[in-house]
Amino acid sequence: MGIRLTNGGTGERRRTYGAPRRPMSEINVTPFVDVVLVLLVIFIVAAPLLTVGVPIELPKTAATPLASESEEPLTLTVFADGRVAIQTTEVPLEELGSRLRSIMAERASPRIYLRGDREAKYEFVMQVMGALNKDGFRDIGLVTDGGGPDLDSIAN
């Protein structure tokens, strides 16, 4: 039998030594919340770094960036040597329209970002853009690097 401590002479029990303890029935969620917050911060920091693309030299312009979208942007890359890639996958020109149609059927946004290497022929980039337009893709954004010349510096 254990030792009982009472509160003065009221007979109220404070603590019992040697008696079996009941299991704790409450879940401590603090460690779970800590882990979730750390993961949230990691995803917020890492999300801008996950932009899909293949390395090309984009032309520099003074244009302002387009507003960001909720889903990952679909990029079409035109290389200097005439190759074309959807995201990071190289696609033969004959299959470009059919592959884009199947991809766009599953997407919410109709926008395609066209990235043309600055060494690519302007004619070829415009032919790809015209073919996209002919196949029904009307929302096309051209991707460039910022920091290029503005109209005042070109005119001089």
PDB file of C-alpha atoms in Angstrom, residues 2-144:
ATOM      1  CA  GLY A   2       1.328   3.451  -0.868  1.00  0.00           C
ATOM      2  CA  ILE A   3       1.740   6.614   1.117  1.00  0.00           C
ATOM      3  CA  ARG A   4      -1.095   9.066   0.896  1.00  0.00           C
ATOM      4  CA  LEU A   5      -0.669  12.756   1.294  1.00  0.00           C
ATOM      5  CA  THR A   6      -3.684  14.743   2.171  1.00  0.00           C
ATOM      6  CA  ASN A   7      -4.412  18.426   2.034  1.00  0.00           C
ATOM      7  CA  GLY A   8      -4.545  19.468   5.659  1.00  0.00           C
ATOM      8  CA  GLY A   9      -7.385  17.653   7.329  1.00  0.00           C
ATOM      9  CA  THR A  10      -9.858  17.853   4.436  1.00  0.00           C
ATOM     10  CA  GLY A  11      -9.207  14.298   3.274  1.00  0.00           C
ATOM     11  CA  GLU A  12      -8.568  15.429  -0.331  1.00  0.00           C
ATOM     12  CA  ARG A  13      -5.954  13.276  -2.058  1.00  0.00           C
ATOM     13  CA  ARG A  14      -3.023  14.971  -3.638  1.00  0.00           C
ATOM     14  CA  ARG A  15      -0.553  12.303  -4.561  1.00  0.00           C
ATOM     15  CA  THR A  16      -0.315   8.575  -4.173  1.00  0.00           C
ATOM     16  CA  TYR A  17       3.040   6.800  -4.238  1.00  0.00           C
ATOM     17  CA  GLY A  18       3.265   3.192  -5.367  1.00  0.00           C
ATOM     18  CA  ALA A  19      -0.159   3.115  -7.015  1.00  0.00           C
ATOM     19  CA  PRO A  20      -0.310   2.160 -10.731  1.00  0.00           C
ATOM     20  CA  ARG A  21      -0.524   5.127 -13.084  1.00  0.00           C
ATOM     21  CA  ARG A  22      -3.132   5.484 -15.801  1.00  0.00           C
ATOM     22  CA  PRO A  23      -1.825   5.715 -19.380  1.00  0.00           C
ATOM     23  CA  MET A  24      -1.792   9.196 -20.858  1.00  0.00           C
ATOM     24  CA  SER A  25      -4.666   9.472 -23.341  1.00  0.00           C
ATOM     25  CA  GLU A  26      -3.741  12.841 -24.902  1.00  0.00           C
ATOM     26  CA  ILE A  27      -1.666  13.137 -28.085  1.00  0.00           C
ATOM     27  CA  ASN A  28       1.094  15.740 -28.096  1.00  0.00           C
ATOM     28  CA  VAL A  29       0.777  17.467 -31.496  1.00  0.00           C
ATOM     29  CA  THR A  30       3.571  19.990 -30.971  1.00  0.00           C
ATOM     30  CA  PRO A  31       6.292  17.875 -32.667  1.00  0.00           C
ATOM     31  CA  PHE A  32       3.934  17.194 -35.578  1.00  0.00           C
ATOM     32  CA  VAL A  33       3.220  20.908 -36.046  1.00  0.00           C
ATOM     33  CA  ASP A  34       6.966  21.650 -35.892  1.00  0.00           C
ATOM     34  CA  VAL A  35       7.708  19.140 -38.642  1.00  0.00           C
ATOM     35  CA  VAL A  36       4.882  20.442 -40.834  1.00  0.00           C
ATOM     36  CA  LEU A  37       6.075  24.039 -40.485  1.00  0.00           C
ATOM     37  CA  VAL A  38       9.655  23.085 -41.345  1.00  0.00           C
ATOM     38  CA  LEU A  39       8.448  21.220 -44.453  1.00  0.00           C
ATOM     39  CA  LEU A  40       6.305  24.207 -45.446  1.00  0.00           C
ATOM     40  CA  VAL A  41       9.305  26.532 -45.241  1.00  0.00           C
ATOM     41  CA  ILE A  42      11.421  24.083 -47.276  1.00  0.00           C
ATOM     42  CA  PHE A  43       8.790  23.900 -50.031  1.00  0.00           C
ATOM     43  CA  ILE A  44       8.325  27.671 -50.102  1.00  0.00           C
ATOM     44  CA  VAL A  45      12.072  28.183 -50.523  1.00  0.00           C
ATOM     45  CA  ALA A  46      12.571  25.324 -53.005  1.00  0.00           C
ATOM     46  CA  ALA A  47       9.544  25.968 -55.266  1.00  0.00           C
ATOM     47  CA  PRO A  48      11.119  28.776 -57.330  1.00  0.00           C
ATOM     48  CA  LEU A  49      14.166  26.595 -57.934  1.00  0.00           C
ATOM     49  CA  LEU A  50      12.094  23.847 -59.564  1.00  0.00           C
ATOM     50  CA  THR A  51      11.395  25.687 -62.823  1.00  0.00           C
ATOM     51  CA  VAL A  52      11.812  23.184 -65.611  1.00  0.00           C
ATOM     52  CA  GLY A  53      14.083  24.070 -68.438  1.00  0.00           C
ATOM     53  CA  VAL A  54      17.063  23.152 -70.488  1.00  0.00           C
ATOM     54  CA  PRO A  55      20.064  25.453 -70.655  1.00  0.00           C
ATOM     55  CA  ILE A  56      19.922  27.900 -73.564  1.00  0.00           C
ATOM     56  CA  GLU A  57      21.063  31.477 -74.057  1.00  0.00           C
ATOM     57  CA  LEU A  58      17.889  33.576 -73.964  1.00  0.00           C
ATOM     58  CA  PRO A  59      17.852  37.006 -75.605  1.00  0.00           C
ATOM     59  CA  LYS A  60      17.809  39.969 -73.221  1.00  0.00           C
ATOM     60  CA  THR A  61      14.919  42.452 -73.333  1.00  0.00           C
ATOM     61  CA  ALA A  62      13.459  45.217 -71.190  1.00  0.00           C
ATOM     62  CA  ALA A  63      10.041  43.469 -71.075  1.00  0.00           C
ATOM     63  CA  THR A  64       8.324  42.948 -67.726  1.00  0.00           C
ATOM     64  CA  PRO A  65       7.653  39.376 -66.575  1.00  0.00           C
ATOM     65  CA  LEU A  66       4.251  37.768 -67.058  1.00  0.00           C
ATOM     66  CA  ALA A  67       2.117  37.044 -63.991  1.00  0.00           C
ATOM     67  CA  SER A  68       2.836  33.668 -62.394  1.00  0.00           C
ATOM     68  CA  GLU A  69       0.374  30.804 -62.688  1.00  0.00           C
ATOM     69  CA  SER A  70      -0.889  28.236 -60.221  1.00  0.00           C
ATOM     70  CA  GLU A  71       0.384  25.234 -62.185  1.00  0.00           C
ATOM     71  CA  GLU A  72       3.807  24.504 -63.593  1.00  0.00           C
ATOM     72  CA  PRO A  73       4.321  26.398 -66.855  1.00  0.00           C
ATOM     73  CA  LEU A  74       4.514  24.391 -70.074  1.00  0.00           C
ATOM     74  CA  THR A  75       7.671  25.410 -71.906  1.00  0.00           C
ATOM     75  CA  LEU A  76       8.626  24.748 -75.496  1.00  0.00           C
ATOM     76  CA  THR A  77      12.330  25.280 -76.208  1.00  0.00           C
ATOM     77  CA  VAL A  78      13.804  26.000 -79.648  1.00  0.00           C
ATOM     78  CA  PHE A  79      17.547  25.311 -79.788  1.00  0.00           C
ATOM     79  CA  ALA A  80      20.053  27.072 -82.040  1.00  0.00           C
ATOM     80  CA  ASP A  81      20.596  23.906 -84.090  1.00  0.00           C
ATOM     81  CA  GLY A  82      16.880  23.490 -84.919  1.00  0.00           C
ATOM     82  CA  ARG A  83      15.902  20.961 -82.255  1.00  0.00           C
ATOM     83  CA  VAL A  84      12.698  21.447 -80.226  1.00  0.00           C
ATOM     84  CA  ALA A  85      11.918  20.247 -76.688  1.00  0.00           C
ATOM     85  CA  ILE A  86       8.756  20.174 -74.590  1.00  0.00           C
ATOM     86  CA  GLN A  87       9.868  20.856 -71.011  1.00  0.00           C
ATOM     87  CA  THR A  88      13.110  18.806 -71.016  1.00  0.00           C
ATOM     88  CA  THR A  89      12.111  16.140 -73.553  1.00  0.00           C
ATOM     89  CA  GLU A  90      13.320  16.572 -77.120  1.00  0.00           C
ATOM     90  CA  VAL A  91      10.502  16.051 -79.638  1.00  0.00           C
ATOM     91  CA  PRO A  92      10.678  15.520 -83.414  1.00  0.00           C
ATOM     92  CA  LEU A  93       8.987  18.386 -85.284  1.00  0.00           C
ATOM     93  CA  GLU A  94       6.494  15.980 -86.904  1.00  0.00           C
ATOM     94  CA  GLU A  95       5.165  14.911 -83.466  1.00  0.00           C
ATOM     95  CA  LEU A  96       5.137  18.361 -81.849  1.00  0.00           C
ATOM     96  CA  GLY A  97       1.456  19.185 -82.497  1.00  0.00           C
ATOM     97  CA  SER A  98       0.076  15.822 -81.400  1.00  0.00           C
ATOM     98  CA  ARG A  99       2.184  15.731 -78.224  1.00  0.00           C
ATOM     99  CA  LEU A 100       1.197  19.277 -77.291  1.00  0.00           C
ATOM    100  CA  ARG A 101      -2.496  18.519 -77.852  1.00  0.00           C
ATOM    101  CA  SER A 102      -2.337  15.475 -75.550  1.00  0.00           C
ATOM    102  CA  ILE A 103      -0.489  17.463 -72.862  1.00  0.00           C
ATOM    103  CA  MET A 104      -2.815  20.461 -73.110  1.00  0.00           C
ATOM    104  CA  ALA A 105      -5.895  18.237 -72.746  1.00  0.00           C
ATOM    105  CA  GLU A 106      -4.815  17.561 -69.140  1.00  0.00           C
ATOM    106  CA  ARG A 107      -3.921  21.139 -68.205  1.00  0.00           C
ATOM    107  CA  ALA A 108      -6.028  23.965 -66.849  1.00  0.00           C
ATOM    108  CA  SER A 109      -4.010  26.784 -68.433  1.00  0.00           C
ATOM    109  CA  PRO A 110      -3.817  27.081 -72.237  1.00  0.00           C
ATOM    110  CA  ARG A 111      -0.569  29.098 -72.091  1.00  0.00           C
ATOM    111  CA  ILE A 112       2.647  27.816 -73.669  1.00  0.00           C
ATOM    112  CA  TYR A 113       5.952  29.536 -72.948  1.00  0.00           C
ATOM    113  CA  LEU A 114       8.205  29.595 -76.014  1.00  0.00           C
ATOM    114  CA  ARG A 115      11.923  29.783 -75.239  1.00  0.00           C
ATOM    115  CA  GLY A 116      14.132  30.449 -78.240  1.00  0.00           C
ATOM    116  CA  ASP A 117      17.913  30.344 -78.029  1.00  0.00           C
ATOM    117  CA  ARG A 118      19.326  33.732 -78.974  1.00  0.00           C
ATOM    118  CA  GLU A 119      21.495  32.010 -81.603  1.00  0.00           C
ATOM    119  CA  ALA A 120      18.434  30.298 -83.166  1.00  0.00           C
ATOM    120  CA  LYS A 121      17.289  31.693 -86.471  1.00  0.00           C
ATOM    121  CA  TYR A 122      14.446  34.148 -86.048  1.00  0.00           C
ATOM    122  CA  GLU A 123      12.736  32.573 -89.049  1.00  0.00           C
ATOM    123  CA  PHE A 124      12.709  29.122 -87.429  1.00  0.00           C
ATOM    124  CA  VAL A 125      11.384  30.432 -84.103  1.00  0.00           C
ATOM    125  CA  MET A 126       8.590  32.249 -85.942  1.00  0.00           C
ATOM    126  CA  GLN A 127       7.815  29.118 -87.997  1.00  0.00           C
ATOM    127  CA  VAL A 128       7.409  27.123 -84.768  1.00  0.00           C
ATOM    128  CA  MET A 129       5.232  29.884 -83.343  1.00  0.00           C
ATOM    129  CA  GLY A 130       3.134  29.950 -86.530  1.00  0.00           C
ATOM    130  CA  ALA A 131       2.735  26.169 -86.424  1.00  0.00           C
ATOM    131  CA  LEU A 132       1.562  26.417 -82.807  1.00  0.00           C
ATOM    132  CA  ASN A 133      -0.940  29.073 -83.813  1.00  0.00           C
ATOM    133  CA  LYS A 134      -2.172  26.969 -86.761  1.00  0.00           C
ATOM    134  CA  ASP A 135      -2.681  23.986 -84.411  1.00  0.00           C
ATOM    135  CA  GLY A 136      -4.926  26.085 -82.157  1.00  0.00           C
ATOM    136  CA  PHE A 137      -2.470  27.222 -79.508  1.00  0.00           C
ATOM    137  CA  ARG A 138      -3.157  30.950 -79.247  1.00  0.00           C
ATOM    138  CA  ASP A 139      -1.850  31.797 -75.753  1.00  0.00           C
ATOM    139  CA  ILE A 140       1.911  31.849 -76.322  1.00  0.00           C
ATOM    140  CA  GLY A 141       4.340  33.722 -74.092  1.00  0.00           C
ATOM    141  CA  LEU A 142       7.875  34.451 -75.292  1.00  0.00           C
ATOM    142  CA  VAL A 143      10.542  33.911 -72.615  1.00  0.00           C
ATOM    143  CA  THR A 144      13.534  36.257 -72.424  1.00  0.00           C
TER     144      THR A 144
END
